[in-house]
PDB file of C-alpha atoms in Angstrom:
ATOM      1  CA  MET V 835      12.280 174.419 282.908  1.00  0.00           C
ATOM      2  CA  THR V 836      12.152 174.419 279.101  1.00  0.00           C
ATOM      3  CA  SER V 837      11.893 177.867 277.514  1.00  0.00           C
ATOM      4  CA  ARG V 838       8.715 178.480 275.542  1.00  0.00           C
ATOM      5  CA  ILE V 839       8.897 180.123 272.125  1.00  0.00           C
ATOM      6  CA  GLY V 840       5.599 181.288 270.658  1.00  0.00           C
ATOM      7  CA  VAL V 841       5.024 181.482 266.901  1.00  0.00           C
ATOM      8  CA  VAL V 842       2.176 183.678 265.647  1.00  0.00           C
ATOM      9  CA  THR V 843      -0.143 182.594 262.831  1.00  0.00           C
ATOM     10  CA  PHE V 844      -1.966 185.303 260.889  1.00  0.00           C
ATOM     11  CA  PRO V 845      -4.338 184.580 257.982  1.00  0.00           C
ATOM     12  CA  GLY V 846      -1.929 183.919 255.122  1.00  0.00           C
ATOM     13  CA  THR V 847       1.058 182.915 257.273  1.00  0.00           C
ATOM     14  CA  LEU V 848       3.015 180.165 255.488  1.00  0.00           C
ATOM     15  CA  ASP V 849       6.037 179.397 257.616  1.00  0.00           C
ATOM     16  CA  ASP V 850       4.651 179.058 261.125  1.00  0.00           C
ATOM     17  CA  GLN V 851       5.099 175.281 261.214  1.00  0.00           C
ATOM     18  CA  ASP V 852       8.691 175.629 260.044  1.00  0.00           C
ATOM     19  CA  ALA V 853       9.391 178.153 262.797  1.00  0.00           C
ATOM     20  CA  LEU V 854       7.770 175.911 265.411  1.00  0.00           C
ATOM     21  CA  ARG V 855       9.901 173.021 264.193  1.00  0.00           C
ATOM     22  CA  ALA V 856      13.060 175.133 264.343  1.00  0.00           C
ATOM     23  CA  ALA V 857      12.274 176.105 267.934  1.00  0.00           C
ATOM     24  CA  ARG V 858      11.738 172.448 268.828  1.00  0.00           C
ATOM     25  CA  LEU V 859      14.987 171.365 267.145  1.00  0.00           C
ATOM     26  CA  ALA V 860      16.864 174.009 269.125  1.00  0.00           C
ATOM     27  CA  GLY V 861      15.482 172.559 272.365  1.00  0.00           C
ATOM     28  CA  ALA V 862      12.622 174.938 273.133  1.00  0.00           C
ATOM     29  CA  GLU V 863       8.970 174.181 273.712  1.00  0.00           C
ATOM     30  CA  PRO V 864       7.164 175.534 270.618  1.00  0.00           C
ATOM     31  CA  VAL V 865       3.841 177.253 271.326  1.00  0.00           C
ATOM     32  CA  PRO V 866       1.386 178.155 268.515  1.00  0.00           C
ATOM     33  CA  LEU V 867      -0.187 181.608 268.933  1.00  0.00           C
ATOM     34  CA  TRP V 868      -3.335 182.711 267.075  1.00  0.00           C
ATOM     35  CA  HIS V 869      -3.566 186.281 265.808  1.00  0.00           C
ATOM     36  CA  ARG V 870      -6.987 186.955 267.364  1.00  0.00           C
ATOM     37  CA  ASP V 871      -5.889 185.891 270.841  1.00  0.00           C
ATOM     38  CA  LYS V 872      -4.233 188.508 273.064  1.00  0.00           C
ATOM     39  CA  ASP V 873      -2.989 185.808 275.425  1.00  0.00           C
ATOM     40  CA  LEU V 874       0.656 184.896 274.739  1.00  0.00           C
ATOM     41  CA  LYS V 875       0.319 181.714 276.823  1.00  0.00           C
ATOM     42  CA  GLN V 876       3.262 182.578 279.071  1.00  0.00           C
ATOM     43  CA  VAL V 877       5.846 182.274 276.316  1.00  0.00           C
ATOM     44  CA  ASP V 878       9.360 183.587 276.873  1.00  0.00           C
ATOM     45  CA  ALA V 879       9.906 184.825 273.327  1.00  0.00           C
ATOM     46  CA  VAL V 880       7.866 185.320 270.150  1.00  0.00           C
ATOM     47  CA  VAL V 881       8.494 184.681 266.462  1.00  0.00           C
ATOM     48  CA  LEU V 882       6.400 186.409 263.794  1.00  0.00           C
ATOM     49  CA  ALA V 883       6.649 183.931 260.936  1.00  0.00           C
ATOM     50  CA  GLY V 884       6.841 184.569 257.217  1.00  0.00           C
ATOM     51  CA  GLY V 885       4.121 184.394 254.604  1.00  0.00           C
ATOM     52  CA  PHE V 886       1.599 186.783 253.084  1.00  0.00           C
ATOM     53  CA  SER V 887      -0.605 187.857 255.974  1.00  0.00           C
ATOM     54  CA  TYR V 888      -3.952 189.140 254.720  1.00  0.00           C
ATOM     55  CA  GLY V 889      -2.625 188.687 251.172  1.00  0.00           C
ATOM     56  CA  ASP V 890      -0.240 191.644 251.626  1.00  0.00           C
ATOM     57  CA  TYR V 891      -3.162 193.971 250.907  1.00  0.00           C
ATOM     58  CA  LEU V 892      -2.643 197.697 251.564  1.00  0.00           C
ATOM     59  CA  ARG V 893       1.006 197.042 252.421  1.00  0.00           C
ATOM     60  CA  ALA V 894       2.723 193.871 253.544  1.00  0.00           C
ATOM     61  CA  GLY V 895       2.063 193.516 257.276  1.00  0.00           C
ATOM     62  CA  ALA V 896      -0.149 196.603 257.484  1.00  0.00           C
ATOM     63  CA  ILE V 897      -3.331 194.754 258.512  1.00  0.00           C
ATOM     64  CA  SER V 898      -1.659 192.183 260.757  1.00  0.00           C
ATOM     65  CA  ARG V 899      -0.141 195.008 262.757  1.00  0.00           C
ATOM     66  CA  PHE V 900      -3.655 195.635 264.171  1.00  0.00           C
ATOM     67  CA  SER V 901      -4.388 192.021 265.107  1.00  0.00           C
ATOM     68  CA  PRO V 902      -5.263 191.586 268.810  1.00  0.00           C
ATOM     69  CA  VAL V 903      -2.122 189.532 269.475  1.00  0.00           C
ATOM     70  CA  MET V 904       0.042 192.465 268.383  1.00  0.00           C
ATOM     71  CA  GLU V 905      -1.343 194.612 271.193  1.00  0.00           C
ATOM     72  CA  THR V 906       0.253 192.286 273.709  1.00  0.00           C
ATOM     73  CA  ILE V 907       3.401 191.709 271.661  1.00  0.00           C
ATOM     74  CA  ILE V 908       4.056 195.441 271.284  1.00  0.00           C
ATOM     75  CA  GLU V 909       3.602 195.949 275.013  1.00  0.00           C
ATOM     76  CA  GLN V 910       5.803 192.990 275.939  1.00  0.00           C
ATOM     77  CA  ALA V 911       8.486 193.818 273.368  1.00  0.00           C
ATOM     78  CA  ARG V 912       8.813 197.317 274.769  1.00  0.00           C
ATOM     79  CA  ALA V 913       9.188 195.708 278.200  1.00  0.00           C
ATOM     80  CA  GLY V 914      12.054 193.544 276.950  1.00  0.00           C
ATOM     81  CA  MET V 915      10.516 190.327 275.606  1.00  0.00           C
ATOM     82  CA  PRO V 916      12.576 188.935 272.685  1.00  0.00           C
ATOM     83  CA  VAL V 917      10.711 189.118 269.361  1.00  0.00           C
ATOM     84  CA  LEU V 918      11.948 187.871 265.987  1.00  0.00           C
ATOM     85  CA  GLY V 919      10.222 188.883 262.765  1.00  0.00           C
ATOM     86  CA  ILE V 920      11.027 186.812 259.684  1.00  0.00           C
ATOM     87  CA  CYS V 921      10.087 188.103 256.207  1.00  0.00           C
ATOM     88  CA  ASN V 922       6.408 189.046 256.611  1.00  0.00           C
ATOM     89  CA  GLY V 923       7.083 189.170 260.347  1.00  0.00           C
ATOM     90  CA  PHE V 924       9.778 191.782 259.686  1.00  0.00           C
ATOM     91  CA  GLN V 925       7.225 193.762 257.700  1.00  0.00           C
ATOM     92  CA  VAL V 926       4.771 193.561 260.622  1.00  0.00           C
ATOM     93  CA  LEU V 927       7.438 194.807 263.034  1.00  0.00           C
ATOM     94  CA  THR V 928       8.107 197.879 260.892  1.00  0.00           C
ATOM     95  CA  GLU V 929       4.383 198.565 260.573  1.00  0.00           C
ATOM     96  CA  ALA V 930       4.085 198.286 264.371  1.00  0.00           C
ATOM     97  CA  HIS V 931       7.030 200.700 264.778  1.00  0.00           C
ATOM     98  CA  LEU V 932       8.953 198.175 266.846  1.00  0.00           C
ATOM     99  CA  LEU V 933      11.645 198.497 264.178  1.00  0.00           C
ATOM    100  CA  PRO V 934      12.454 201.541 262.022  1.00  0.00           C
ATOM    101  CA  GLY V 935      12.072 201.788 258.270  1.00  0.00           C
ATOM    102  CA  ALA V 936       9.643 200.132 255.858  1.00  0.00           C
ATOM    103  CA  MET V 937       9.471 197.286 253.376  1.00  0.00           C
ATOM    104  CA  LEU V 938       8.598 198.057 249.740  1.00  0.00           C
ATOM    105  CA  ARG V 939       8.124 196.023 246.568  1.00  0.00           C
ATOM    106  CA  ASN V 940      11.357 194.537 245.212  1.00  0.00           C
ATOM    107  CA  ASP V 941      13.056 196.985 242.867  1.00  0.00           C
ATOM    108  CA  HIS V 942      12.874 194.503 239.964  1.00  0.00           C
ATOM    109  CA  LEU V 943       9.141 193.890 240.688  1.00  0.00           C
ATOM    110  CA  HIS V 944       9.558 190.114 240.723  1.00  0.00           C
ATOM    111  CA  PHE V 945       9.232 187.495 243.425  1.00  0.00           C
ATOM    112  CA  VAL V 946      12.664 186.234 244.411  1.00  0.00           C
ATOM    113  CA  CYS V 947      13.393 182.754 245.817  1.00  0.00           C
ATOM    114  CA  ARG V 948      16.977 181.604 246.293  1.00  0.00           C
ATOM    115  CA  ASP V 949      19.664 180.706 248.785  1.00  0.00           C
ATOM    116  CA  GLN V 950      21.100 183.955 250.064  1.00  0.00           C
ATOM    117  CA  LYS V 951      24.474 184.682 251.610  1.00  0.00           C
ATOM    118  CA  LEU V 952      24.448 187.097 254.546  1.00  0.00           C
ATOM    119  CA  ARG V 953      27.043 188.723 256.747  1.00  0.00           C
ATOM    120  CA  VAL V 954      26.319 188.932 260.475  1.00  0.00           C
ATOM    121  CA  GLU V 955      26.841 192.571 261.414  1.00  0.00           C
ATOM    122  CA  ASN V 956      25.616 192.426 265.014  1.00  0.00           C
ATOM    123  CA  ALA V 957      26.180 189.327 267.143  1.00  0.00           C
ATOM    124  CA  ASP V 958      25.095 190.991 270.376  1.00  0.00           C
ATOM    125  CA  THR V 959      21.312 190.735 270.052  1.00  0.00           C
ATOM    126  CA  ALA V 960      19.086 188.216 271.804  1.00  0.00           C
ATOM    127  CA  TRP V 961      18.709 186.327 268.511  1.00  0.00           C
ATOM    128  CA  THR V 962      22.270 186.448 267.125  1.00  0.00           C
ATOM    129  CA  ALA V 963      24.582 185.710 270.075  1.00  0.00           C
ATOM    130  CA  ASP V 964      25.539 182.264 268.731  1.00  0.00           C
ATOM    131  CA  TYR V 965      27.067 183.908 265.659  1.00  0.00           C
ATOM    132  CA  GLU V 966      30.227 185.982 265.361  1.00  0.00           C
ATOM    133  CA  GLN V 967      30.374 189.483 263.965  1.00  0.00           C
ATOM    134  CA  GLY V 968      31.496 189.241 260.350  1.00  0.00           C
ATOM    135  CA  GLN V 969      30.429 185.599 260.036  1.00  0.00           C
ATOM    136  CA  GLU V 970      28.969 184.646 256.665  1.00  0.00           C
ATOM    137  CA  ILE V 971      25.907 182.401 256.606  1.00  0.00           C
ATOM    138  CA  SER V 972      23.552 181.137 253.895  1.00  0.00           C
ATOM    139  CA  VAL V 973      19.794 180.860 254.346  1.00  0.00           C
ATOM    140  CA  PRO V 974      16.832 180.819 251.932  1.00  0.00           C
ATOM    141  CA  LEU V 975      15.252 184.074 250.789  1.00  0.00           C
ATOM    142  CA  LYS V 976      11.749 184.336 249.299  1.00  0.00           C
ATOM    143  CA  ASN V 977       9.874 187.620 249.019  1.00  0.00           C
ATOM    144  CA  MET V 978       8.030 190.089 246.853  1.00  0.00           C
ATOM    145  CA  ASP V 979       8.087 193.066 249.218  1.00  0.00           C
ATOM    146  CA  GLY V 980      11.601 192.751 250.571  1.00  0.00           C
ATOM    147  CA  ARG V 981      13.200 196.117 249.794  1.00  0.00           C
ATOM    148  CA  TYR V 982      14.211 197.740 253.079  1.00  0.00           C
ATOM    149  CA  VAL V 983      14.038 201.529 252.999  1.00  0.00           C
ATOM    150  CA  ALA V 984      14.412 204.367 255.491  1.00  0.00           C
ATOM    151  CA  ASP V 985      15.388 208.025 255.324  1.00  0.00           C
ATOM    152  CA  ALA V 986      19.094 208.863 255.295  1.00  0.00           C
ATOM    153  CA  ARG V 987      19.105 210.049 258.908  1.00  0.00           C
ATOM    154  CA  THR V 988      17.589 206.766 260.139  1.00  0.00           C
ATOM    155  CA  LEU V 989      20.021 204.724 258.063  1.00  0.00           C
ATOM    156  CA  ASP V 990      22.957 206.714 259.439  1.00  0.00           C
ATOM    157  CA  GLU V 991      21.688 206.160 262.996  1.00  0.00           C
ATOM    158  CA  LEU V 992      21.326 202.415 262.411  1.00  0.00           C
ATOM    159  CA  GLU V 993      24.887 202.243 261.091  1.00  0.00           C
ATOM    160  CA  ALA V 994      26.331 204.390 263.884  1.00  0.00           C
ATOM    161  CA  GLU V 995      24.570 202.434 266.624  1.00  0.00           C
ATOM    162  CA  GLY V 996      25.429 199.018 265.183  1.00  0.00           C
ATOM    163  CA  ARG V 997      21.777 198.208 264.606  1.00  0.00           C
ATOM    164  CA  VAL V 998      22.180 196.746 261.130  1.00  0.00           C
ATOM    165  CA  ALA V 999      21.980 193.078 262.082  1.00  0.00           C
ATOM    166  CA  PHE V1000      22.554 191.453 258.672  1.00  0.00           C
ATOM    167  CA  ARG V1001      23.702 192.549 255.250  1.00  0.00           C
ATOM    168  CA  TYR V1002      23.294 190.884 251.865  1.00  0.00           C
ATOM    169  CA  LEU V1003      26.404 189.481 250.199  1.00  0.00           C
ATOM    170  CA  ASP V1004      27.040 188.419 246.591  1.00  0.00           C
ATOM    171  CA  GLY V1005      24.389 190.707 245.162  1.00  0.00           C
ATOM    172  CA  ASN V1006      21.442 192.640 246.537  1.00  0.00           C
ATOM    173  CA  PRO V1007      18.308 190.570 245.794  1.00  0.00           C
ATOM    174  CA  ASN V1008      15.648 193.246 246.207  1.00  0.00           C
ATOM    175  CA  GLY V1009      17.174 196.726 246.207  1.00  0.00           C
ATOM    176  CA  SER V1010      17.323 197.141 249.984  1.00  0.00           C
ATOM    177  CA  LEU V1011      19.180 200.308 250.865  1.00  0.00           C
ATOM    178  CA  ARG V1012      22.788 199.763 251.950  1.00  0.00           C
ATOM    179  CA  ASP V1013      22.291 196.021 251.364  1.00  0.00           C
ATOM    180  CA  ILE V1014      20.437 195.756 254.682  1.00  0.00           C
ATOM    181  CA  ALA V1015      18.871 192.323 255.242  1.00  0.00           C
ATOM    182  CA  GLY V1016      17.928 192.754 258.904  1.00  0.00           C
ATOM    183  CA  VAL V1017      17.913 195.282 261.732  1.00  0.00           C
ATOM    184  CA  THR V1018      17.542 195.344 265.501  1.00  0.00           C
ATOM    185  CA  ASN V1019      16.026 197.766 267.973  1.00  0.00           C
ATOM    186  CA  ALA V1020      18.276 199.684 270.352  1.00  0.00           C
ATOM    187  CA  ALA V1021      17.775 197.172 273.183  1.00  0.00           C
ATOM    188  CA  GLY V1022      18.642 194.183 270.986  1.00  0.00           C
ATOM    189  CA  ASN V1023      15.559 192.165 271.950  1.00  0.00           C
ATOM    190  CA  VAL V1024      13.633 192.828 268.707  1.00  0.00           C
ATOM    191  CA  VAL V1025      15.184 191.655 265.443  1.00  0.00           C
ATOM    192  CA  GLY V1026      13.731 191.558 261.948  1.00  0.00           C
ATOM    193  CA  LEU V1027      15.213 190.026 258.824  1.00  0.00           C
ATOM    194  CA  MET V1028      13.959 189.223 255.356  1.00  0.00           C
ATOM    195  CA  PRO V1029      15.634 185.805 254.730  1.00  0.00           C
ATOM    196  CA  HIS V1030      14.330 182.646 256.406  1.00  0.00           C
ATOM    197  CA  PRO V1031      16.602 181.028 259.023  1.00  0.00           C
ATOM    198  CA  GLU V1032      13.871 178.518 259.912  1.00  0.00           C
ATOM    199  CA  HIS V1033      14.435 176.892 256.509  1.00  0.00           C
ATOM    200  CA  ALA V1034      18.090 176.201 257.309  1.00  0.00           C
ATOM    201  CA  VAL V1035      18.014 174.251 260.562  1.00  0.00           C
ATOM    202  CA  GLU V1036      18.623 170.640 259.492  1.00  0.00           C
ATOM    203  CA  PRO V1037      20.656 168.994 256.710  1.00  0.00           C
ATOM    204  CA  LEU V1038      17.815 167.202 254.916  1.00  0.00           C
ATOM    205  CA  VAL V1039      15.703 170.234 253.971  1.00  0.00           C
ATOM    206  CA  GLY V1040      16.101 173.794 252.763  1.00  0.00           C
ATOM    207  CA  THR V1041      19.696 174.694 251.941  1.00  0.00           C
ATOM    208  CA  GLY V1042      21.024 171.423 253.337  1.00  0.00           C
ATOM    209  CA  ARG V1043      22.855 173.571 255.883  1.00  0.00           C
ATOM    210  CA  THR V1044      22.073 174.510 259.473  1.00  0.00           C
ATOM    211  CA  ASP V1045      23.150 178.157 259.326  1.00  0.00           C
ATOM    212  CA  GLY V1046      19.758 179.348 260.561  1.00  0.00           C
ATOM    213  CA  LEU V1047      19.655 177.282 263.729  1.00  0.00           C
ATOM    214  CA  GLY V1048      21.778 179.833 265.558  1.00  0.00           C
ATOM    215  CA  PHE V1049      18.818 182.209 265.817  1.00  0.00           C
ATOM    216  CA  PHE V1050      16.940 179.696 267.911  1.00  0.00           C
ATOM    217  CA  THR V1051      19.877 178.466 270.000  1.00  0.00           C
ATOM    218  CA  SER V1052      20.862 182.098 270.649  1.00  0.00           C
ATOM    219  CA  ILE V1053      17.519 182.959 272.179  1.00  0.00           C
ATOM    220  CA  LEU V1054      17.507 179.812 274.312  1.00  0.00           C
ATOM    221  CA  LYS V1055      20.880 180.744 275.819  1.00  0.00           C
ATOM    222  CA  LYS V1056      19.653 184.295 276.373  1.00  0.00           C
ATOM    223  CA  LEU V1057      16.552 183.044 278.205  1.00  0.00           C
ATOM    224  CA  VAL V1058      18.499 180.555 280.324  1.00  0.00           C
ATOM    225  CA  ASN V1059      20.974 183.227 281.397  1.00  0.00           C
ATOM    226  CA  ALA V1060      18.381 185.960 281.917  1.00  0.00           C
TER     227      ALA V1060
END
């Protein structure tokens, strides 16, 4: 049976179709999920796509966190369902307290859009198993509120527990503390990152590389072997 990956659309989501396409290219059945619907349609994993949900009013992701679909996602994520938050999705996951820390305005106060080199720091999560620890990948980055922050104790815990999933290389694009580009929860089923792997899944678009496809093949292997 083909694994089903759901992709949530909030008002202002921009990259849901790209995430659905990435899931399909990896071999999954992509399933659109609407933010006002609590029903996850029997998906096996969920992606919170990037964009500017609710115009990033209040704080990026702060309103989407209270959408009806998040009630079910929070419950299922705590029960072990794999959830990936990309860019705005990462912001929603921090607002929902499924991941620690917060996302603030870029330190230079400008929107940034560029190909970004990352180092894989944790290849043991549900979404990163097809990578190797220390592997360097390049995927697009585009954000205004991409600066990852947390108190020193939380940052130390993330480092000690190996929960920094990705780190920026060749320059920090937004002032994220300790060059953190993505983190995971303790169980490894919830991952958030600021860059966009769904824009690097086929040679003809995005970076012209397929470095981001591993997120989607990783979760398929995890689901098959579960």
